[in-house]
Coordinates of C-alpha atoms in Angstrom, one line a residue:
M1 CA -35.2 1.7 1.8
T2 CA -39.0 2.3 1.9
E3 CA -40.4 1.9 -1.6
L4 CA -43.5 3.5 -3.1
I5 CA -45.6 1.0 -5.1
W6 CA -48.2 1.9 -7.6
E7 CA -50.3 0.0 -10.1
G8 CA -48.2 -0.9 -13.1
K9 CA -44.8 -0.5 -11.5
Y10 CA -44.2 -4.3 -11.7
D11 CA -45.5 -6.8 -14.3
D12 CA -47.2 -10.1 -13.5
A13 CA -43.8 -11.8 -13.2
G14 CA -42.7 -9.3 -10.5
R15 CA -40.3 -7.5 -12.8
K16 CA -40.0 -3.7 -12.7
V17 CA -41.6 -2.2 -15.8
A18 CA -38.9 -0.1 -17.7
P19 CA -39.8 3.1 -19.4
L20 CA -40.4 3.2 -23.2
R21 CA -37.0 3.4 -25.0
V22 CA -37.9 3.9 -28.7
A23 CA -35.4 6.3 -30.3
L24 CA -37.2 8.1 -33.1
P25 CA -35.5 10.5 -35.6
F26 CA -36.1 14.2 -35.1
Q27 CA -37.5 16.2 -38.1
T28 CA -36.5 19.8 -38.3
V29 CA -39.6 21.8 -39.4
E30 CA -38.0 25.2 -39.3
T31 CA -34.8 27.0 -38.4
V32 CA -35.6 30.4 -36.8
N33 CA -33.4 33.5 -36.7
E34 CA -30.8 32.0 -39.0
S35 CA -29.2 34.4 -41.6
A36 CA -28.5 33.4 -45.2
Q37 CA -24.8 33.3 -44.3
E38 CA -25.3 31.1 -41.3
R39 CA -27.6 28.8 -43.4
Q40 CA -24.9 28.5 -46.1
L41 CA -22.2 27.7 -43.5
S42 CA -24.5 25.1 -41.9
L43 CA -25.1 23.5 -45.3
E44 CA -21.4 23.4 -46.0
R45 CA -20.7 21.7 -42.7
F46 CA -23.4 19.1 -43.4
T47 CA -22.2 18.3 -46.9
T48 CA -18.6 17.9 -45.8
G49 CA -19.5 15.6 -42.9
R50 CA -18.4 18.1 -40.1
D51 CA -20.4 18.7 -37.0
R52 CA -23.0 21.4 -37.4
E53 CA -22.9 24.5 -35.2
W54 CA -25.1 24.2 -32.1
R55 CA -28.7 25.1 -32.5
N56 CA -31.1 25.4 -29.5
R57 CA -34.1 23.1 -29.9
L58 CA -37.8 23.7 -29.5
I59 CA -39.5 20.3 -29.9
W60 CA -43.2 19.6 -30.4
G61 CA -44.0 16.1 -29.2
D62 CA -44.9 14.0 -26.2
N63 CA -41.9 13.8 -23.9
K64 CA -42.7 10.0 -23.5
Y65 CA -41.2 9.8 -27.0
V66 CA -38.9 12.8 -27.0
L67 CA -36.8 11.8 -24.0
P68 CA -35.7 8.4 -25.3
S69 CA -35.0 10.0 -28.7
L70 CA -32.7 12.5 -27.0
L71 CA -30.6 9.9 -25.2
G72 CA -28.5 8.8 -28.1
E73 CA -27.1 12.3 -28.6
F74 CA -27.4 13.9 -25.1
A75 CA -27.0 11.2 -22.4
G76 CA -24.8 12.5 -19.7
Q77 CA -24.6 16.0 -21.3
V78 CA -27.4 18.1 -19.8
D79 CA -26.3 20.3 -16.9
L80 CA -29.7 21.4 -15.6
I81 CA -33.3 20.2 -15.9
Y82 CA -36.3 22.2 -14.7
I83 CA -39.8 20.8 -15.2
D84 CA -43.2 22.1 -14.2
P85 CA -45.4 19.1 -15.0
P86 CA -49.2 19.4 -14.8
F87 CA -50.6 18.9 -11.3
A88 CA -54.0 20.7 -11.5
T89 CA -56.0 17.8 -12.9
G90 CA -58.9 19.9 -14.3
Q91 CA -56.8 22.1 -16.7
D92 CA -53.9 20.1 -18.0
F93 CA -54.4 20.4 -21.8
S94 CA -56.9 23.3 -22.3
F95 CA -56.3 27.0 -22.3
R96 CA -58.2 30.2 -22.4
A97 CA -57.4 33.1 -24.8
Q98 CA -59.0 36.5 -25.1
I99 CA -59.8 37.5 -28.7
A100 CA -61.3 41.0 -28.9
D101 CA -64.2 40.9 -26.5
D102 CA -64.7 37.2 -26.6
E103 CA -63.0 34.5 -24.5
F104 CA -61.9 31.4 -26.5
I105 CA -61.4 28.0 -24.8
K106 CA -59.2 25.6 -26.7
Q107 CA -60.2 22.0 -25.9
P108 CA -57.7 19.2 -25.8
S109 CA -56.9 17.4 -29.1
V110 CA -57.4 13.6 -29.5
I111 CA -53.7 13.0 -28.7
E112 CA -53.8 15.4 -25.7
Q113 CA -56.9 13.6 -24.4
K114 CA -55.1 10.3 -24.5
A115 CA -52.1 11.9 -22.7
Y116 CA -54.6 13.2 -20.1
R117 CA -56.0 9.6 -19.6
D118 CA -52.4 8.3 -19.3
M119 CA -51.7 10.9 -16.7
W120 CA -54.8 10.9 -14.6
G121 CA -57.0 8.0 -15.8
K122 CA -56.1 5.9 -12.7
G123 CA -55.7 8.8 -10.4
I124 CA -52.5 9.2 -8.5
D125 CA -51.2 5.8 -9.7
S126 CA -51.1 6.8 -13.3
Y127 CA -49.6 10.2 -12.5
V128 CA -46.8 8.6 -10.5
A129 CA -46.2 6.0 -13.2
M130 CA -46.0 8.8 -15.8
M131 CA -43.5 10.8 -13.7
Y132 CA -41.5 7.8 -12.8
E133 CA -40.7 6.7 -16.4
R134 CA -39.9 10.3 -17.5
L135 CA -37.7 11.1 -14.4
A136 CA -35.8 7.8 -15.0
L137 CA -34.9 9.0 -18.5
M138 CA -34.1 12.6 -17.3
R139 CA -31.6 11.2 -14.9
E140 CA -29.7 9.5 -17.8
L141 CA -29.6 12.8 -19.6
L142 CA -28.0 14.7 -16.7
S143 CA -24.3 15.2 -16.6
S144 CA -22.3 14.0 -13.6
G145 CA -22.4 17.5 -12.2
G146 CA -26.1 18.0 -13.2
S147 CA -29.1 18.9 -11.2
I148 CA -32.9 18.7 -11.6
Y149 CA -35.6 20.9 -10.2
V150 CA -39.2 19.5 -10.2
H151 CA -41.9 22.1 -9.6
L152 CA -45.0 20.6 -8.0
G153 CA -48.2 21.4 -6.1
T154 CA -48.8 20.2 -2.6
N155 CA -51.3 17.7 -3.9
V156 CA -48.6 15.6 -5.7
S157 CA -45.3 16.6 -4.1
H158 CA -45.3 13.8 -1.5
P159 CA -45.3 10.7 -3.8
I160 CA -43.0 12.3 -6.3
K161 CA -40.5 12.9 -3.5
L162 CA -40.4 9.2 -2.8
V163 CA -40.1 8.4 -6.6
M164 CA -37.1 10.8 -6.8
D165 CA -35.5 9.3 -3.7
E166 CA -35.6 5.9 -5.5
L167 CA -34.3 7.2 -8.8
F168 CA -31.7 9.7 -7.7
G169 CA -30.9 8.4 -4.2
E170 CA -31.9 9.9 -0.9
Q171 CA -28.3 11.1 -0.5
N172 CA -28.7 13.3 -3.6
F173 CA -31.7 15.2 -2.3
R174 CA -30.6 18.7 -1.7
N175 CA -33.6 20.9 -0.8
E176 CA -37.3 21.2 -0.9
L177 CA -37.8 24.8 -2.0
V178 CA -41.0 26.4 -0.9
W179 CA -42.2 29.1 -3.3
K180 CA -44.7 31.6 -1.9
R181 CA -46.6 32.6 -5.0
A182 CA -47.6 36.0 -3.7
T183 CA -45.6 38.4 -1.5
T184 CA -48.6 40.4 -0.3
V185 CA -49.7 39.8 3.3
K186 CA -53.4 39.7 2.4
G187 CA -53.4 37.9 -1.0
N188 CA -56.4 36.1 -2.1
F189 CA -55.4 32.4 -2.2
G190 CA -58.9 30.9 -2.2
Q191 CA -59.2 30.7 1.6
G192 CA -62.1 28.3 2.4
S193 CA -64.1 28.0 5.6
R194 CA -62.7 24.5 6.3
F195 CA -59.1 24.7 5.0
W196 CA -56.0 27.0 4.9
G197 CA -55.7 28.8 1.6
P198 CA -52.9 27.4 -0.6
S199 CA -50.2 30.1 -1.1
T200 CA -47.2 27.9 -1.8
E201 CA -45.8 25.4 -4.2
S202 CA -42.8 23.0 -3.8
I203 CA -39.7 22.6 -6.0
L204 CA -37.8 19.4 -5.3
F205 CA -34.0 19.9 -5.9
Y206 CA -31.9 16.8 -6.6
S207 CA -28.4 16.3 -8.0
K208 CA -27.1 13.3 -10.0
T209 CA -24.0 13.0 -7.9
D210 CA -22.4 14.7 -4.9
D211 CA -20.1 16.7 -7.2
Y212 CA -22.7 19.1 -8.6
T213 CA -22.7 22.7 -9.8
F214 CA -24.1 25.2 -7.4
T215 CA -23.5 29.0 -7.0
Q216 CA -25.0 30.6 -4.0
Q217 CA -27.6 33.2 -4.8
F218 CA -28.2 36.4 -2.9
D219 CA -31.2 38.7 -2.2
E220 CA -31.1 42.4 -1.6
Y221 CA -30.7 43.6 2.0
S222 CA -33.9 45.0 3.6
D223 CA -33.9 48.7 4.6
S224 CA -34.3 47.8 8.2
Y225 CA -31.3 45.4 8.1
M226 CA -29.1 48.0 6.5
E227 CA -30.1 50.6 9.1
N228 CA -29.4 48.2 12.0
A229 CA -26.4 46.3 10.7
Y230 CA -24.6 49.0 8.7
R231 CA -25.2 51.9 11.1
L232 CA -21.6 53.2 11.1
V233 CA -20.6 55.8 8.4
E234 CA -17.1 56.9 7.4
P235 CA -17.1 60.7 7.6
A236 CA -14.6 61.2 4.7
T237 CA -16.4 58.9 2.2
G238 CA -19.9 58.6 3.5
R239 CA -19.7 54.8 3.1
R240 CA -21.7 52.7 5.5
Y241 CA -20.0 49.8 7.2
R242 CA -20.2 47.3 10.1
L243 CA -17.6 45.7 12.4
V244 CA -17.3 41.9 12.8
S245 CA -15.3 40.0 15.3
M246 CA -12.1 38.4 14.1
I247 CA -11.6 36.1 17.0
G248 CA -11.4 32.4 15.9
P249 CA -14.4 30.4 17.0
G250 CA -13.3 27.4 19.0
G251 CA -9.8 28.8 19.6
K252 CA -6.9 26.4 19.7
A253 CA -9.3 23.4 19.5
K254 CA -10.3 24.4 16.0
G255 CA -6.7 25.0 14.9
N256 CA -7.0 28.8 14.9
P257 CA -3.6 30.6 15.1
Q258 CA -2.6 32.6 18.2
Y259 CA -0.6 35.8 17.9
E260 CA -0.6 39.4 19.0
V261 CA -2.4 42.1 17.0
M262 CA -2.4 45.8 18.1
G263 CA -1.4 44.8 21.6
V264 CA -4.0 42.1 21.9
T265 CA -3.2 38.4 21.9
R266 CA -6.0 36.0 20.9
Y267 CA -6.8 33.0 18.7
W268 CA -7.7 34.6 15.4
R269 CA -9.8 33.3 12.4
Y270 CA -7.1 34.6 10.0
S271 CA -3.4 33.7 9.5
K272 CA -0.9 36.3 10.5
D273 CA -0.1 37.2 6.9
T274 CA -3.8 37.7 6.0
M275 CA -4.3 39.8 9.1
Q276 CA -1.4 42.0 8.2
A277 CA -2.8 42.4 4.7
L278 CA -6.2 43.5 6.1
I279 CA -4.4 46.0 8.4
D280 CA -2.5 47.5 5.5
K281 CA -5.8 48.0 3.6
G282 CA -7.3 49.9 6.6
L283 CA -9.9 47.1 7.2
V284 CA -9.0 46.4 10.9
V285 CA -10.4 48.8 13.4
Q286 CA -9.5 49.2 17.1
S287 CA -12.0 51.4 19.0
K288 CA -9.5 52.2 21.7
P289 CA -6.1 51.0 22.9
G290 CA -6.2 47.5 24.4
S291 CA -9.7 46.7 22.9
V292 CA -10.1 43.7 20.6
P293 CA -9.8 44.8 16.9
H294 CA -12.6 44.1 14.5
R295 CA -12.8 43.8 10.7
K296 CA -14.6 46.4 8.7
Y297 CA -17.2 45.3 6.1
Y298 CA -18.6 48.0 3.7
L299 CA -22.3 47.9 2.7
D300 CA -21.5 48.7 -1.0
E301 CA -19.3 45.6 -1.1
G302 CA -21.8 43.2 0.3
R303 CA -23.4 40.6 -2.0
G304 CA -26.7 40.6 -0.1
V305 CA -28.6 38.0 2.0
P306 CA -28.0 34.4 1.0
V307 CA -31.2 32.9 -0.4
Q308 CA -32.6 30.1 1.7
S309 CA -35.2 27.4 1.0
L310 CA -38.2 29.7 1.5
W311 CA -38.6 31.9 -1.6
D312 CA -41.1 34.6 -0.6
D313 CA -39.5 37.4 -2.7
I314 CA -40.8 36.4 -6.1
S315 CA -44.4 37.1 -6.9
N316 CA -46.6 35.1 -9.2
L317 CA -47.4 36.9 -12.5
Q318 CA -50.4 39.2 -12.4
A319 CA -52.7 39.9 -15.4
S320 CA -51.0 43.3 -16.0
N321 CA -47.4 41.9 -16.0
I322 CA -45.5 42.6 -19.2
E323 CA -44.2 39.0 -19.1
R324 CA -47.7 37.5 -19.4
T325 CA -48.2 35.4 -22.5
G326 CA -51.8 34.2 -21.8
Y327 CA -50.6 30.8 -20.7
A328 CA -52.4 29.8 -17.5
T329 CA -49.6 28.1 -15.7
Q330 CA -46.8 30.5 -16.7
K331 CA -44.1 31.0 -14.1
P332 CA -42.2 34.3 -13.5
E333 CA -38.8 34.7 -15.2
A334 CA -37.2 35.6 -11.8
L335 CA -37.9 32.1 -10.6
L336 CA -36.0 30.5 -13.5
D337 CA -33.3 33.2 -13.4
R338 CA -32.4 32.1 -9.8
I339 CA -32.4 28.4 -10.6
I340 CA -30.4 28.7 -13.9
N341 CA -27.8 31.0 -12.3
A342 CA -27.5 28.7 -9.3
S343 CA -27.2 25.3 -11.0
S344 CA -25.5 25.9 -14.4
E345 CA -22.6 27.8 -15.9
P346 CA -22.7 30.1 -19.0
G347 CA -22.7 27.9 -22.0
G348 CA -24.2 25.0 -20.1
L349 CA -27.1 22.9 -21.4
V350 CA -30.5 23.4 -19.8
A351 CA -33.6 21.3 -20.6
D352 CA -37.3 21.5 -19.9
V353 CA -39.7 18.8 -21.3
F354 CA -42.9 20.5 -20.0
C355 CA -42.0 23.9 -21.4
G356 CA -45.5 25.4 -21.5
S357 CA -45.1 29.1 -22.2
G358 CA -41.3 28.8 -22.7
T359 CA -40.0 30.6 -19.6
T360 CA -37.1 28.2 -19.3
A361 CA -36.0 28.8 -22.9
A362 CA -36.4 32.5 -22.7
V363 CA -34.4 32.9 -19.5
A364 CA -31.7 30.4 -20.6
E365 CA -31.4 32.4 -23.8
K366 CA -30.9 35.7 -21.9
L367 CA -28.3 34.1 -19.6
G368 CA -26.2 32.6 -22.4
R369 CA -27.1 29.0 -21.8
R370 CA -27.8 26.4 -24.5
W371 CA -31.3 24.9 -24.2
I372 CA -33.6 22.1 -25.3
V373 CA -37.3 22.4 -24.5
C374 CA -40.3 20.4 -25.6
D375 CA -44.1 20.3 -25.1
M376 CA -46.9 18.3 -26.7
G377 CA -49.2 21.2 -27.0
R378 CA -49.3 23.2 -30.2
F379 CA -50.3 26.3 -28.3
A380 CA -47.2 25.9 -26.0
I381 CA -44.9 25.6 -29.0
H382 CA -46.4 28.7 -30.8
T383 CA -46.2 30.7 -27.5
T384 CA -42.6 29.7 -26.9
R385 CA -41.5 30.5 -30.5
K386 CA -43.2 33.9 -30.4
R387 CA -41.7 34.7 -27.0
L388 CA -38.2 33.9 -28.2
L389 CA -38.6 36.0 -31.3
E390 CA -39.8 38.9 -29.2
L391 CA -36.5 38.8 -27.3
G392 CA -35.0 40.6 -30.3
E393 CA -31.5 39.0 -30.2
A394 CA -32.3 35.3 -29.7
R395 CA -29.7 33.0 -31.3
P396 CA -30.9 30.7 -34.1
F397 CA -32.9 27.8 -33.0
V398 CA -34.7 24.9 -34.6
V399 CA -38.3 23.8 -34.3
Q400 CA -38.5 20.0 -34.5
N401 CA -40.9 17.1 -34.1
L402 CA -40.8 13.3 -34.4
G403 CA -42.8 13.4 -37.5
K404 CA -45.0 10.5 -38.6
Y405 CA -43.1 8.1 -36.4
E406 CA -44.5 9.5 -33.3
R407 CA -48.0 9.4 -34.8
Q408 CA -47.4 5.7 -35.7
L409 CA -46.4 4.9 -32.2
W410 CA -49.4 6.8 -30.8
Q411 CA -51.7 5.0 -33.2
T412 CA -50.4 1.6 -32.2
A413 CA -50.8 2.5 -28.5
E414 CA -54.3 3.8 -29.0
F415 CA -55.7 1.4 -31.6
G416 CA -53.4 -1.7 -31.3
E417 CA -51.0 -3.3 -33.6
T418 CA -53.3 -3.0 -36.6
A419 CA -52.2 0.6 -37.0
E420 CA -48.6 -0.3 -37.5
A421 CA -49.6 -3.2 -39.7
K422 CA -51.5 -0.9 -42.0
Q423 CA -48.5 1.5 -42.2
A424 CA -46.2 -1.5 -43.1
A425 CA -48.7 -2.8 -45.7
Y426 CA -49.0 0.6 -47.4
R427 CA -45.2 0.8 -47.5
Q428 CA -44.9 -2.7 -49.0
L429 CA -47.6 -1.9 -51.6
I430 CA -45.5 1.1 -52.8
L431 CA -42.3 -1.0 -52.9
D432 CA -44.1 -3.8 -54.9
L433 CA -45.5 -1.3 -57.4
Y434 CA -41.9 -0.2 -58.2
H435 CA -40.5 -3.8 -58.0
A436 CA -38.2 -2.9 -55.1
N437 CA -37.1 -5.0 -52.2
A438 CA -38.0 -4.0 -48.6
I439 CA -35.2 -3.6 -46.1
N440 CA -35.2 -3.4 -42.3
G441 CA -33.2 -1.8 -39.6
Y442 CA -33.6 1.8 -40.8
S443 CA -35.9 4.6 -39.8
W444 CA -36.0 6.6 -43.1
L445 CA -34.8 4.0 -45.6
H446 CA -37.4 1.5 -46.6
G447 CA -36.3 -0.3 -49.7
V448 CA -33.6 -0.9 -52.4
K449 CA -33.8 -1.2 -56.2
G450 CA -30.9 -1.4 -58.6
G451 CA -28.4 -0.2 -56.0
R452 CA -30.6 2.8 -55.1
M453 CA -32.1 3.3 -51.6
I454 CA -35.8 4.1 -51.4
H455 CA -37.8 6.2 -48.9
V456 CA -41.6 5.8 -48.9
G457 CA -43.5 8.9 -47.8
A458 CA -46.4 8.8 -45.4
V459 CA -49.9 8.5 -46.9
D460 CA -51.2 11.4 -44.8
S461 CA -48.5 14.1 -45.2
P462 CA -46.1 15.4 -47.9
I463 CA -42.3 15.0 -47.9
S464 CA -40.8 18.0 -46.1
L465 CA -37.4 19.5 -46.1
G466 CA -36.9 18.0 -42.7
D467 CA -37.6 14.6 -44.1
I468 CA -35.0 15.1 -46.8
T469 CA -32.4 16.1 -44.3
Q470 CA -33.1 13.0 -42.1
I471 CA -33.1 10.7 -45.1
A472 CA -29.7 12.1 -46.2
S473 CA -28.3 11.8 -42.7
E474 CA -29.3 8.2 -42.3
F475 CA -28.1 7.4 -45.8
K476 CA -24.6 8.8 -44.9
R477 CA -24.5 6.8 -41.7
A478 CA -25.5 3.6 -43.5
V479 CA -22.8 3.7 -46.2
G480 CA -20.8 0.4 -46.1
T481 CA -22.5 -1.0 -43.0
G482 CA -24.1 -4.2 -44.4
A483 CA -25.4 -6.3 -47.2
D484 CA -28.4 -4.0 -48.0
A485 CA -26.5 -0.8 -47.1
P486 CA -25.4 1.8 -49.8
K487 CA -21.9 1.3 -51.1
T488 CA -21.1 5.0 -51.7
N489 CA -22.7 8.4 -51.1

């Protein structure tokens, strides 16, 4: 197979560089839309060791760290992934907001600036490397019947197609969907004097295996099609219908049965019993004696036109659209509605790790799917949370992050090992002050003294309720597991 090579794909020894696999504990910052009764029931489940009721998850964090942290719980369980990663290099982590008469431009944070460098610092090489390591982890999250849709601009779709062929297999490529962002004939797409104006984007559709979920989607019939195809009308009912041949294509060679119907012998596409059932229902029409009978199809029973790979019926959002959240790269809900309905079942699990304005979460919520979405931008998380609350009847969901552990990893990546060393030195200082012994192998438990386990809080943030929950959870899992482990809860 032809292989795409980029800087950093292989190390100096010729070994393929694997994606980061540091599993960090999630910290629940807030549970939204949960009643007091639901909260009490959740607490009872937790204290008795039973599995908690499912909560949809809105995660604030870099998906570089979020994805490996999800694997322990969700590997092989996600039914559908849709992502719309940044592909316009000039506006990846900034946004514009209108406040009264003034326009406010939010500049990228320090962490976002580093993510920008990781994504675009080496041009297309760093972008492909970033996508490769994330797509590799997303594939592990997918169930055996799962699918992934990757929404891309024409400037980056070609290398990512090769990356996905390598990760998912060329045989699992299903479609390249072409979305025409505007349905108007004379839309303003930025036509230049020396290029064709861009009016489309690509969505690469892959499955994990050959046995994947897919439900055909249909679009409405056009007026002209209905006038031409369904031109016949029943006088008694006023119902429009069309007549379709029932002769079996290929005849005997295709195994179609031969028998006589209404005085006409042919090879038919239906069995004799099915043909008789259609006749009994009045759905077989013979225009005159001796003519070949046809089957009647009513317009009001038609499902519509099967949707093909060119999606030119869904417009991009305009400034006046009620869906607008102010997020520059927001996609219309109709786009996600089609994808989620096609490639997941009610109750299935949908994920989006570049959630932006939260369209995936909002549509999944409306369609009765479970969802996990994440973004590293604070504005994206606030926008998504607000949007879900405005739905009115959104099920309870949790807002999570990876807490100080993500910051520590980022600090190490940005400033070197001295950052982690300083954190460890601070923790050891606190343990020494209390004459406690340090322990290893835990994320939230740092020491032991007199049979009691110790957690040392971060120097730059207070202990939160989410911290307490994570400490208690790890404590319960650790009971009786080793020499330094707690003996009882």
